Amino acid sequence: MLGSESSPLPAVDVVVATHQRPDLLRVALASILAQTYPGPVCCIVVFDRSEPDHTLERDDPDRRVRVVTNTRTPGLAGARNTGILVGSGELVAFCDDDDEWLPEKLSRQVEALERSGADTVVSGITVLYADRSASRIPTAQSVRFEELVRHRVMEAHPSSVLVRRSALLGDIGLVDEEIPGSYGEDYDWILRAAQAGDLAVVEEALVKVRWGQSLFSQRWQMIHDALGYLVEKHPAFRRDPRALARITGQQAFALAALGRRREAARAAARTIRSSPRERRAYLALAVASGAVSAPRVLDLAHRHGRGI
């Protein structure tokens, strides 16, 4: 049972890193403030490389909004860490500034943490892209460390994460600010969370995730470099040929999108040697050959609630 006179409901800090998306930010904030969770919620809006909007601030002790400026490394990772460290809630959640929570999100997840004893819980998401939507629901099996390494379960989205502050500042650790461009910082973090202990799962789509708004979606050189960083950081990729092929296939696609055809072909060949069934290698070859454009492939993937 959640909360009692002797054990009040845990306070939740919600970190929202934002960069020049004021209209979407207000939608995200409204969804956080409208949570049915009866405990206190403090939304910490971190403005990254942009002028803070202090009109968003709210002093209600049950639904507070704080506005701060990123004081750490410029980018998403530093902004998230800034928000984490200025807060004090027992639980910490993240919400991207272009996403939206369903009203029951926090209530269901706090219940799941209490029931399971886990340090981290995720939920399902509904991907919104153009005029389409697709729900993606994780399972306890799909968010085990080995599965996350092999498949990069997009359902374990950062906007669905709720974590105990003690674990976040302890065994799991803060967001890695060394990742090039902060690309994949959420993937690195969820891998570390899964290594630290089993993740609890609420098998419902409790977050609306808007695709096509990402600041990373076509910054191909940065994506290529960040993927290489992740492989070096996590030896588990090199122990699993299929997992490594997924990453090198993504790198091949990035090189093809950059027009570096020979490098893309070589990366695709390495990918196929590791795992002949890795489709990203063949998509990279198609883009490198000019048969199809990278934006067209991305558009088709996003329409099915997937990425490259």
PDB file of C-alpha atoms in Angstrom:
ATOM      1  CA  MET A   1       0.000   0.000   0.000  1.00  0.00           C
ATOM      2  CA  LEU A   2       1.358   3.414  -1.010  1.00  0.00           C
ATOM      3  CA  GLY A   3       2.074   5.714   1.883  1.00  0.00           C
ATOM      4  CA  SER A   4       0.697   5.921   5.417  1.00  0.00           C
ATOM      5  CA  GLU A   5       0.798   8.332   8.328  1.00  0.00           C
ATOM      6  CA  SER A   6       4.121   6.876   9.430  1.00  0.00           C
ATOM      7  CA  SER A   7       5.491   6.438   5.902  1.00  0.00           C
ATOM      8  CA  PRO A   8       4.419   9.251   3.545  1.00  0.00           C
ATOM      9  CA  LEU A   9       4.422   8.884  -0.200  1.00  0.00           C
ATOM     10  CA  PRO A  10       7.889   9.406  -1.686  1.00  0.00           C
ATOM     11  CA  ALA A  11       8.586  12.764  -3.304  1.00  0.00           C
ATOM     12  CA  VAL A  12       9.323  12.591  -7.034  1.00  0.00           C
ATOM     13  CA  ASP A  13      11.651  14.920  -8.929  1.00  0.00           C
ATOM     14  CA  VAL A  14      10.953  15.048 -12.661  1.00  0.00           C
ATOM     15  CA  VAL A  15      13.894  16.346 -14.708  1.00  0.00           C
ATOM     16  CA  VAL A  16      12.958  17.967 -18.018  1.00  0.00           C
ATOM     17  CA  ALA A  17      15.934  19.101 -20.087  1.00  0.00           C
ATOM     18  CA  THR A  18      14.899  21.567 -22.770  1.00  0.00           C
ATOM     19  CA  HIS A  19      16.359  23.467 -25.690  1.00  0.00           C
ATOM     20  CA  GLN A  20      14.235  25.946 -27.640  1.00  0.00           C
ATOM     21  CA  ARG A  21      10.958  24.005 -27.829  1.00  0.00           C
ATOM     22  CA  PRO A  22       8.675  26.197 -25.688  1.00  0.00           C
ATOM     23  CA  ASP A  23       5.317  24.995 -27.016  1.00  0.00           C
ATOM     24  CA  LEU A  24       6.122  21.303 -26.681  1.00  0.00           C
ATOM     25  CA  LEU A  25       7.667  21.957 -23.278  1.00  0.00           C
ATOM     26  CA  ARG A  26       4.401  23.390 -21.957  1.00  0.00           C
ATOM     27  CA  VAL A  27       2.525  20.284 -23.099  1.00  0.00           C
ATOM     28  CA  ALA A  28       5.058  18.059 -21.339  1.00  0.00           C
ATOM     29  CA  LEU A  29       4.820  20.128 -18.154  1.00  0.00           C
ATOM     30  CA  ALA A  30       1.026  20.061 -18.162  1.00  0.00           C
ATOM     31  CA  SER A  31       1.073  16.257 -18.363  1.00  0.00           C
ATOM     32  CA  ILE A  32       3.464  16.040 -15.405  1.00  0.00           C
ATOM     33  CA  LEU A  33       1.453  18.424 -13.253  1.00  0.00           C
ATOM     34  CA  ALA A  34      -1.744  16.496 -14.061  1.00  0.00           C
ATOM     35  CA  GLN A  35      -0.458  13.217 -12.585  1.00  0.00           C
ATOM     36  CA  THR A  36      -2.932  11.375 -10.356  1.00  0.00           C
ATOM     37  CA  TYR A  37      -0.084  10.357  -8.036  1.00  0.00           C
ATOM     38  CA  PRO A  38      -1.054  11.774  -4.617  1.00  0.00           C
ATOM     39  CA  GLY A  39       2.506  12.362  -3.416  1.00  0.00           C
ATOM     40  CA  PRO A  40       4.585  15.520  -3.967  1.00  0.00           C
ATOM     41  CA  VAL A  41       6.030  16.101  -7.440  1.00  0.00           C
ATOM     42  CA  CYS A  42       8.689  18.689  -8.263  1.00  0.00           C
ATOM     43  CA  CYS A  43       9.338  19.336 -11.941  1.00  0.00           C
ATOM     44  CA  ILE A  44      12.865  20.653 -12.545  1.00  0.00           C
ATOM     45  CA  VAL A  45      13.101  22.304 -15.964  1.00  0.00           C
ATOM     46  CA  VAL A  46      16.715  22.628 -17.088  1.00  0.00           C
ATOM     47  CA  PHE A  47      17.338  25.123 -19.880  1.00  0.00           C
ATOM     48  CA  ASP A  48      20.319  24.013 -21.948  1.00  0.00           C
ATOM     49  CA  ARG A  49      22.091  26.667 -24.039  1.00  0.00           C
ATOM     50  CA  SER A  50      18.942  28.814 -24.030  1.00  0.00           C
ATOM     51  CA  GLU A  51      17.369  31.583 -21.995  1.00  0.00           C
ATOM     52  CA  PRO A  52      15.404  30.215 -19.005  1.00  0.00           C
ATOM     53  CA  ASP A  53      11.684  30.982 -18.866  1.00  0.00           C
ATOM     54  CA  HIS A  54      10.966  31.749 -15.219  1.00  0.00           C
ATOM     55  CA  THR A  55       7.255  32.281 -15.934  1.00  0.00           C
ATOM     56  CA  LEU A  56       6.975  28.493 -15.790  1.00  0.00           C
ATOM     57  CA  GLU A  57       7.853  28.412 -12.086  1.00  0.00           C
ATOM     58  CA  ARG A  58       5.235  27.278  -9.604  1.00  0.00           C
ATOM     59  CA  ASP A  59       5.428  27.181  -5.800  1.00  0.00           C
ATOM     60  CA  ASP A  60       2.666  24.679  -5.012  1.00  0.00           C
ATOM     61  CA  PRO A  61       4.363  22.213  -2.593  1.00  0.00           C
ATOM     62  CA  ASP A  62       2.496  19.273  -4.125  1.00  0.00           C
ATOM     63  CA  ARG A  63       3.173  20.252  -7.727  1.00  0.00           C
ATOM     64  CA  ARG A  64       6.197  22.520  -7.786  1.00  0.00           C
ATOM     65  CA  VAL A  65       8.036  23.723 -10.909  1.00  0.00           C
ATOM     66  CA  ARG A  66      11.640  24.934 -10.666  1.00  0.00           C
ATOM     67  CA  VAL A  67      13.504  26.551 -13.557  1.00  0.00           C
ATOM     68  CA  VAL A  68      17.304  26.249 -13.663  1.00  0.00           C
ATOM     69  CA  THR A  69      20.111  26.618 -16.188  1.00  0.00           C
ATOM     70  CA  ASN A  70      22.462  23.819 -17.192  1.00  0.00           C
ATOM     71  CA  THR A  71      25.655  24.405 -15.229  1.00  0.00           C
ATOM     72  CA  ARG A  72      27.480  21.320 -16.446  1.00  0.00           C
ATOM     73  CA  THR A  73      28.560  20.074 -19.881  1.00  0.00           C
ATOM     74  CA  PRO A  74      26.418  21.678 -22.618  1.00  0.00           C
ATOM     75  CA  GLY A  75      23.986  19.133 -24.025  1.00  0.00           C
ATOM     76  CA  LEU A  76      21.392  16.679 -22.861  1.00  0.00           C
ATOM     77  CA  ALA A  77      23.631  14.674 -20.523  1.00  0.00           C
ATOM     78  CA  GLY A  78      24.870  17.711 -18.616  1.00  0.00           C
ATOM     79  CA  ALA A  79      21.362  19.166 -18.460  1.00  0.00           C
ATOM     80  CA  ARG A  80      19.939  15.957 -16.999  1.00  0.00           C
ATOM     81  CA  ASN A  81      22.696  15.794 -14.406  1.00  0.00           C
ATOM     82  CA  THR A  82      22.117  19.417 -13.458  1.00  0.00           C
ATOM     83  CA  GLY A  83      18.455  18.637 -12.787  1.00  0.00           C
ATOM     84  CA  ILE A  84      19.269  15.495 -10.822  1.00  0.00           C
ATOM     85  CA  LEU A  85      21.745  17.244  -8.571  1.00  0.00           C
ATOM     86  CA  VAL A  86      19.621  20.275  -7.708  1.00  0.00           C
ATOM     87  CA  GLY A  87      16.747  18.041  -6.636  1.00  0.00           C
ATOM     88  CA  SER A  88      16.198  16.121  -3.420  1.00  0.00           C
ATOM     89  CA  GLY A  89      13.246  13.799  -4.068  1.00  0.00           C
ATOM     90  CA  GLU A  90      13.525  10.156  -3.078  1.00  0.00           C
ATOM     91  CA  LEU A  91      12.576   9.192  -6.638  1.00  0.00           C
ATOM     92  CA  VAL A  92      13.768  10.719  -9.926  1.00  0.00           C
ATOM     93  CA  ALA A  93      12.035  10.596 -13.299  1.00  0.00           C
ATOM     94  CA  PHE A  94      12.863  12.016 -16.704  1.00  0.00           C
ATOM     95  CA  CYS A  95      10.596  13.450 -19.356  1.00  0.00           C
ATOM     96  CA  ASP A  96      11.845  14.730 -22.699  1.00  0.00           C
ATOM     97  CA  ASP A  97      10.495  18.154 -23.567  1.00  0.00           C
ATOM     98  CA  ASP A  98       8.629  16.788 -26.600  1.00  0.00           C
ATOM     99  CA  ASP A  99       6.970  13.873 -24.783  1.00  0.00           C
ATOM    100  CA  GLU A 100       3.804  13.575 -22.728  1.00  0.00           C
ATOM    101  CA  TRP A 101       2.852  11.410 -19.747  1.00  0.00           C
ATOM    102  CA  LEU A 102      -0.506   9.755 -19.251  1.00  0.00           C
ATOM    103  CA  PRO A 103      -2.124  10.741 -15.916  1.00  0.00           C
ATOM    104  CA  GLU A 104      -1.550   7.367 -14.193  1.00  0.00           C
ATOM    105  CA  LYS A 105       2.131   7.116 -15.087  1.00  0.00           C
ATOM    106  CA  LEU A 106       3.708   7.925 -11.727  1.00  0.00           C
ATOM    107  CA  SER A 107       1.073   6.132  -9.641  1.00  0.00           C
ATOM    108  CA  ARG A 108       1.543   2.882 -11.558  1.00  0.00           C
ATOM    109  CA  GLN A 109       5.304   3.095 -11.427  1.00  0.00           C
ATOM    110  CA  VAL A 110       5.618   3.948  -7.738  1.00  0.00           C
ATOM    111  CA  GLU A 111       3.357   0.984  -7.006  1.00  0.00           C
ATOM    112  CA  ALA A 112       5.594  -1.223  -9.155  1.00  0.00           C
ATOM    113  CA  LEU A 113       8.721  -0.086  -7.302  1.00  0.00           C
ATOM    114  CA  GLU A 114       7.121  -0.785  -3.940  1.00  0.00           C
ATOM    115  CA  ARG A 115       5.833  -4.183  -5.038  1.00  0.00           C
ATOM    116  CA  SER A 116       9.060  -5.353  -6.689  1.00  0.00           C
ATOM    117  CA  GLY A 117      11.718  -3.756  -4.521  1.00  0.00           C
ATOM    118  CA  ALA A 118      13.571  -2.773  -7.704  1.00  0.00           C
ATOM    119  CA  ASP A 119      15.535   0.448  -7.995  1.00  0.00           C
ATOM    120  CA  THR A 120      14.360   1.323 -11.512  1.00  0.00           C
ATOM    121  CA  VAL A 121      11.063   0.925 -13.333  1.00  0.00           C
ATOM    122  CA  VAL A 122      10.093   1.570 -16.949  1.00  0.00           C
ATOM    123  CA  SER A 123       6.782   1.478 -18.783  1.00  0.00           C
ATOM    124  CA  GLY A 124       5.588   1.147 -22.347  1.00  0.00           C
ATOM    125  CA  ILE A 125       5.345   4.011 -24.812  1.00  0.00           C
ATOM    126  CA  THR A 126       3.124   5.098 -27.677  1.00  0.00           C
ATOM    127  CA  VAL A 127       5.215   6.392 -30.563  1.00  0.00           C
ATOM    128  CA  LEU A 128       3.617   9.283 -32.454  1.00  0.00           C
ATOM    129  CA  TYR A 129       4.965  10.055 -35.908  1.00  0.00           C
ATOM    130  CA  ALA A 130       3.212  12.038 -38.630  1.00  0.00           C
ATOM    131  CA  ASP A 131      -0.344  10.696 -38.664  1.00  0.00           C
ATOM    132  CA  ARG A 132       0.527   7.323 -37.138  1.00  0.00           C
ATOM    133  CA  SER A 133       0.887   5.853 -33.679  1.00  0.00           C
ATOM    134  CA  ALA A 134       2.332   2.575 -32.468  1.00  0.00           C
ATOM    135  CA  SER A 135       2.447   1.217 -28.931  1.00  0.00           C
ATOM    136  CA  ARG A 136       5.564  -0.570 -27.752  1.00  0.00           C
ATOM    137  CA  ILE A 137       5.422  -2.461 -24.475  1.00  0.00           C
ATOM    138  CA  PRO A 138       8.505  -3.875 -22.718  1.00  0.00           C
ATOM    139  CA  THR A 139       8.531  -7.028 -20.613  1.00  0.00           C
ATOM    140  CA  ALA A 140      10.703  -8.008 -17.674  1.00  0.00           C
ATOM    141  CA  GLN A 141      12.635 -10.317 -20.006  1.00  0.00           C
ATOM    142  CA  SER A 142      13.176  -7.682 -22.702  1.00  0.00           C
ATOM    143  CA  VAL A 143      14.834  -5.252 -20.281  1.00  0.00           C
ATOM    144  CA  ARG A 144      17.357  -7.686 -18.870  1.00  0.00           C
ATOM    145  CA  PHE A 145      20.930  -6.545 -19.473  1.00  0.00           C
ATOM    146  CA  GLU A 146      21.745  -9.157 -22.130  1.00  0.00           C
ATOM    147  CA  GLU A 147      18.599  -8.328 -24.107  1.00  0.00           C
ATOM    148  CA  LEU A 148      19.246  -4.590 -23.916  1.00  0.00           C
ATOM    149  CA  VAL A 149      22.762  -5.129 -25.260  1.00  0.00           C
ATOM    150  CA  ARG A 150      21.531  -7.177 -28.191  1.00  0.00           C
ATOM    151  CA  HIS A 151      18.329  -5.374 -29.112  1.00  0.00           C
ATOM    152  CA  ARG A 152      18.376  -1.792 -27.751  1.00  0.00           C
ATOM    153  CA  VAL A 153      14.802  -2.046 -26.537  1.00  0.00           C
ATOM    154  CA  MET A 154      13.353   1.330 -27.520  1.00  0.00           C
ATOM    155  CA  GLU A 155      10.414   0.677 -25.213  1.00  0.00           C
ATOM    156  CA  ALA A 156      12.776   1.366 -22.306  1.00  0.00           C
ATOM    157  CA  HIS A 157      12.589   5.047 -23.196  1.00  0.00           C
ATOM    158  CA  PRO A 158      14.093   7.685 -20.885  1.00  0.00           C
ATOM    159  CA  SER A 159      10.710   9.419 -20.544  1.00  0.00           C
ATOM    160  CA  SER A 160       9.376   6.196 -19.017  1.00  0.00           C
ATOM    161  CA  VAL A 161      12.127   5.865 -16.376  1.00  0.00           C
ATOM    162  CA  LEU A 162      11.558   6.230 -12.630  1.00  0.00           C
ATOM    163  CA  VAL A 163      14.536   5.481 -10.358  1.00  0.00           C
ATOM    164  CA  ARG A 164      15.427   5.680  -6.695  1.00  0.00           C
ATOM    165  CA  ARG A 165      17.797   8.597  -6.054  1.00  0.00           C
ATOM    166  CA  SER A 166      19.993   6.406  -3.851  1.00  0.00           C
ATOM    167  CA  ALA A 167      20.662   4.043  -6.762  1.00  0.00           C
ATOM    168  CA  LEU A 168      21.016   6.869  -9.279  1.00  0.00           C
ATOM    169  CA  LEU A 169      23.725   8.490  -7.184  1.00  0.00           C
ATOM    170  CA  GLY A 170      25.149   5.114  -6.168  1.00  0.00           C
ATOM    171  CA  ASP A 171      25.534   1.909  -8.149  1.00  0.00           C
ATOM    172  CA  ILE A 172      24.009   3.205 -11.407  1.00  0.00           C
ATOM    173  CA  GLY A 173      25.612   6.621 -11.534  1.00  0.00           C
ATOM    174  CA  LEU A 174      24.779   9.865 -13.265  1.00  0.00           C
ATOM    175  CA  VAL A 175      24.354  10.359 -16.998  1.00  0.00           C
ATOM    176  CA  ASP A 176      27.652  10.041 -18.898  1.00  0.00           C
ATOM    177  CA  GLU A 177      28.695  13.500 -20.095  1.00  0.00           C
ATOM    178  CA  GLU A 178      31.613  12.166 -22.158  1.00  0.00           C
ATOM    179  CA  ILE A 179      29.472  10.568 -24.866  1.00  0.00           C
ATOM    180  CA  PRO A 180      29.916  12.545 -28.116  1.00  0.00           C
ATOM    181  CA  GLY A 181      27.021  14.956 -28.481  1.00  0.00           C
ATOM    182  CA  SER A 182      25.122  13.185 -25.666  1.00  0.00           C
ATOM    183  CA  TYR A 183      23.848  10.756 -28.318  1.00  0.00           C
ATOM    184  CA  GLY A 184      22.862   7.450 -26.742  1.00  0.00           C
ATOM    185  CA  GLU A 185      23.315   8.743 -23.189  1.00  0.00           C
ATOM    186  CA  ASP A 186      19.951   7.200 -22.311  1.00  0.00           C
ATOM    187  CA  TYR A 187      20.996   3.835 -23.743  1.00  0.00           C
ATOM    188  CA  ASP A 188      24.265   3.874 -21.811  1.00  0.00           C
ATOM    189  CA  TRP A 189      22.375   4.760 -18.626  1.00  0.00           C
ATOM    190  CA  ILE A 190      19.722   2.040 -18.990  1.00  0.00           C
ATOM    191  CA  LEU A 191      22.474  -0.528 -19.622  1.00  0.00           C
ATOM    192  CA  ARG A 192      24.122   0.491 -16.361  1.00  0.00           C
ATOM    193  CA  ALA A 193      20.776   0.412 -14.553  1.00  0.00           C
ATOM    194  CA  ALA A 194      20.138  -3.130 -15.801  1.00  0.00           C
ATOM    195  CA  GLN A 195      23.632  -4.192 -14.710  1.00  0.00           C
ATOM    196  CA  ALA A 196      22.967  -2.821 -11.236  1.00  0.00           C
ATOM    197  CA  GLY A 197      19.782  -4.859 -10.785  1.00  0.00           C
ATOM    198  CA  ASP A 198      16.629  -6.112 -12.472  1.00  0.00           C
ATOM    199  CA  LEU A 199      14.305  -3.439 -13.817  1.00  0.00           C
ATOM    200  CA  ALA A 200      10.637  -3.439 -12.864  1.00  0.00           C
ATOM    201  CA  VAL A 201       8.193  -3.023 -15.741  1.00  0.00           C
ATOM    202  CA  VAL A 202       4.690  -1.620 -15.992  1.00  0.00           C
ATOM    203  CA  GLU A 203       3.410  -3.310 -19.128  1.00  0.00           C
ATOM    204  CA  GLU A 204       1.274  -0.394 -20.252  1.00  0.00           C
ATOM    205  CA  ALA A 205       1.902   2.478 -22.666  1.00  0.00           C
ATOM    206  CA  LEU A 206       2.066   5.368 -20.200  1.00  0.00           C
ATOM    207  CA  VAL A 207       4.109   7.857 -22.258  1.00  0.00           C
ATOM    208  CA  LYS A 208       3.457   9.490 -25.614  1.00  0.00           C
ATOM    209  CA  VAL A 209       6.745   9.846 -27.474  1.00  0.00           C
ATOM    210  CA  ARG A 210       6.900  12.180 -30.462  1.00  0.00           C
ATOM    211  CA  TRP A 211       9.380  11.008 -33.070  1.00  0.00           C
ATOM    212  CA  GLY A 212      10.828  13.225 -35.745  1.00  0.00           C
ATOM    213  CA  GLN A 213      11.459  16.014 -33.214  1.00  0.00           C
ATOM    214  CA  SER A 214      14.825  14.672 -32.058  1.00  0.00           C
ATOM    215  CA  LEU A 215      17.790  17.002 -32.175  1.00  0.00           C
ATOM    216  CA  PHE A 216      19.935  13.940 -32.989  1.00  0.00           C
ATOM    217  CA  SER A 217      17.932  12.409 -35.827  1.00  0.00           C
ATOM    218  CA  GLN A 218      20.318  13.260 -38.691  1.00  0.00           C
ATOM    219  CA  ARG A 219      23.592  14.346 -37.071  1.00  0.00           C
ATOM    220  CA  TRP A 220      25.336  11.398 -38.626  1.00  0.00           C
ATOM    221  CA  GLN A 221      29.001  11.999 -37.729  1.00  0.00           C
ATOM    222  CA  MET A 222      28.151  12.513 -34.085  1.00  0.00           C
ATOM    223  CA  ILE A 223      25.959   9.396 -34.115  1.00  0.00           C
ATOM    224  CA  HIS A 224      28.786   7.358 -35.664  1.00  0.00           C
ATOM    225  CA  ASP A 225      31.289   8.549 -33.064  1.00  0.00           C
ATOM    226  CA  ALA A 226      28.929   8.050 -30.108  1.00  0.00           C
ATOM    227  CA  LEU A 227      28.205   4.473 -31.154  1.00  0.00           C
ATOM    228  CA  GLY A 228      31.934   3.764 -31.231  1.00  0.00           C
ATOM    229  CA  TYR A 229      32.234   5.227 -27.742  1.00  0.00           C
ATOM    230  CA  LEU A 230      29.513   2.894 -26.437  1.00  0.00           C
ATOM    231  CA  VAL A 231      31.233  -0.171 -27.893  1.00  0.00           C
ATOM    232  CA  GLU A 232      34.493   0.793 -26.213  1.00  0.00           C
ATOM    233  CA  LYS A 233      32.767   1.482 -22.901  1.00  0.00           C
ATOM    234  CA  HIS A 234      30.694  -1.707 -22.733  1.00  0.00           C
ATOM    235  CA  PRO A 235      32.678  -4.918 -23.382  1.00  0.00           C
ATOM    236  CA  ALA A 236      29.388  -6.829 -23.587  1.00  0.00           C
ATOM    237  CA  PHE A 237      28.988  -5.648 -27.201  1.00  0.00           C
ATOM    238  CA  ARG A 238      32.221  -7.293 -28.226  1.00  0.00           C
ATOM    239  CA  ARG A 239      31.218 -10.553 -26.551  1.00  0.00           C
ATOM    240  CA  ASP A 240      28.006 -10.819 -28.601  1.00  0.00           C
ATOM    241  CA  PRO A 241      28.456 -10.836 -32.418  1.00  0.00           C
ATOM    242  CA  ARG A 242      24.813  -9.959 -33.041  1.00  0.00           C
ATOM    243  CA  ALA A 243      24.931  -7.047 -30.623  1.00  0.00           C
ATOM    244  CA  LEU A 244      28.136  -5.753 -32.185  1.00  0.00           C
ATOM    245  CA  ALA A 245      26.659  -6.145 -35.670  1.00  0.00           C
ATOM    246  CA  ARG A 246      23.695  -3.996 -34.707  1.00  0.00           C
ATOM    247  CA  ILE A 247      26.026  -1.189 -33.664  1.00  0.00           C
ATOM    248  CA  THR A 248      28.364  -1.480 -36.653  1.00  0.00           C
ATOM    249  CA  GLY A 249      25.306  -1.648 -38.911  1.00  0.00           C
ATOM    250  CA  GLN A 250      24.127   1.654 -37.476  1.00  0.00           C
ATOM    251  CA  GLN A 251      27.586   3.101 -38.022  1.00  0.00           C
ATOM    252  CA  ALA A 252      27.556   1.857 -41.628  1.00  0.00           C
ATOM    253  CA  PHE A 253      24.213   3.551 -42.165  1.00  0.00           C
ATOM    254  CA  ALA A 254      25.553   6.817 -40.686  1.00  0.00           C
ATOM    255  CA  LEU A 255      28.559   6.693 -43.015  1.00  0.00           C
ATOM    256  CA  ALA A 256      26.290   6.053 -45.995  1.00  0.00           C
ATOM    257  CA  ALA A 257      24.096   8.999 -45.001  1.00  0.00           C
ATOM    258  CA  LEU A 258      27.244  11.155 -44.876  1.00  0.00           C
ATOM    259  CA  GLY A 259      28.044  10.129 -48.457  1.00  0.00           C
ATOM    260  CA  ARG A 260      31.162   8.211 -47.429  1.00  0.00           C
ATOM    261  CA  ARG A 261      30.322   5.266 -49.643  1.00  0.00           C
ATOM    262  CA  ARG A 262      33.508   3.229 -49.464  1.00  0.00           C
ATOM    263  CA  GLU A 263      33.706   3.467 -45.674  1.00  0.00           C
ATOM    264  CA  ALA A 264      30.021   2.576 -45.459  1.00  0.00           C
ATOM    265  CA  ALA A 265      30.566  -0.459 -47.672  1.00  0.00           C
ATOM    266  CA  ARG A 266      33.486  -1.645 -45.555  1.00  0.00           C
ATOM    267  CA  ALA A 267      31.497  -1.169 -42.342  1.00  0.00           C
ATOM    268  CA  ALA A 268      28.544  -3.000 -43.870  1.00  0.00           C
ATOM    269  CA  ALA A 269      30.825  -5.887 -44.862  1.00  0.00           C
ATOM    270  CA  ARG A 270      32.171  -6.155 -41.314  1.00  0.00           C
ATOM    271  CA  THR A 271      28.602  -6.156 -40.046  1.00  0.00           C
ATOM    272  CA  ILE A 272      27.553  -8.957 -42.380  1.00  0.00           C
ATOM    273  CA  ARG A 273      30.548 -11.051 -41.338  1.00  0.00           C
ATOM    274  CA  SER A 274      29.462 -10.688 -37.698  1.00  0.00           C
ATOM    275  CA  SER A 275      25.787 -11.315 -38.380  1.00  0.00           C
ATOM    276  CA  PRO A 276      24.533 -11.947 -41.941  1.00  0.00           C
ATOM    277  CA  ARG A 277      20.947 -11.288 -40.813  1.00  0.00           C
ATOM    278  CA  GLU A 278      21.634  -7.710 -39.639  1.00  0.00           C
ATOM    279  CA  ARG A 279      19.348  -5.666 -41.884  1.00  0.00           C
ATOM    280  CA  ARG A 280      21.041  -2.335 -41.141  1.00  0.00           C
ATOM    281  CA  ALA A 281      24.032  -3.438 -43.198  1.00  0.00           C
ATOM    282  CA  TYR A 282      21.864  -3.926 -46.286  1.00  0.00           C
ATOM    283  CA  LEU A 283      20.077  -0.635 -45.697  1.00  0.00           C
ATOM    284  CA  ALA A 284      23.474   1.058 -45.497  1.00  0.00           C
ATOM    285  CA  LEU A 285      24.490  -0.513 -48.805  1.00  0.00           C
ATOM    286  CA  ALA A 286      21.228   0.634 -50.397  1.00  0.00           C
ATOM    287  CA  VAL A 287      21.808   4.197 -49.229  1.00  0.00           C
ATOM    288  CA  ALA A 288      25.467   4.114 -50.260  1.00  0.00           C
ATOM    289  CA  SER A 289      24.502   2.910 -53.742  1.00  0.00           C
ATOM    290  CA  GLY A 290      21.964   5.695 -54.168  1.00  0.00           C
ATOM    291  CA  ALA A 291      19.046   3.290 -54.427  1.00  0.00           C
ATOM    292  CA  VAL A 292      17.271   5.068 -51.578  1.00  0.00           C
ATOM    293  CA  SER A 293      17.968   8.128 -49.425  1.00  0.00           C
ATOM    294  CA  ALA A 294      18.713   8.022 -45.713  1.00  0.00           C
ATOM    295  CA  PRO A 295      15.781  10.357 -44.877  1.00  0.00           C
ATOM    296  CA  ARG A 296      13.422   8.053 -46.775  1.00  0.00           C
ATOM    297  CA  VAL A 297      14.601   5.009 -44.816  1.00  0.00           C
ATOM    298  CA  LEU A 298      14.218   6.919 -41.547  1.00  0.00           C
ATOM    299  CA  ASP A 299      10.723   8.033 -42.497  1.00  0.00           C
ATOM    300  CA  LEU A 300       9.630   4.465 -43.236  1.00  0.00           C
ATOM    301  CA  ALA A 301      11.129   3.198 -39.963  1.00  0.00           C
ATOM    302  CA  HIS A 302       9.506   5.938 -37.914  1.00  0.00           C
ATOM    303  CA  ARG A 303       6.105   5.229 -39.455  1.00  0.00           C
ATOM    304  CA  HIS A 304       6.351   1.759 -37.940  1.00  0.00           C
ATOM    305  CA  GLY A 305       7.446   3.065 -34.529  1.00  0.00           C
ATOM    306  CA  ARG A 306      11.067   2.120 -35.051  1.00  0.00           C
ATOM    307  CA  GLY A 307      14.443   3.698 -35.668  1.00  0.00           C
ATOM    308  CA  ILE A 308      17.673   2.715 -37.372  1.00  0.00           C
TER     309      ILE A 308
END
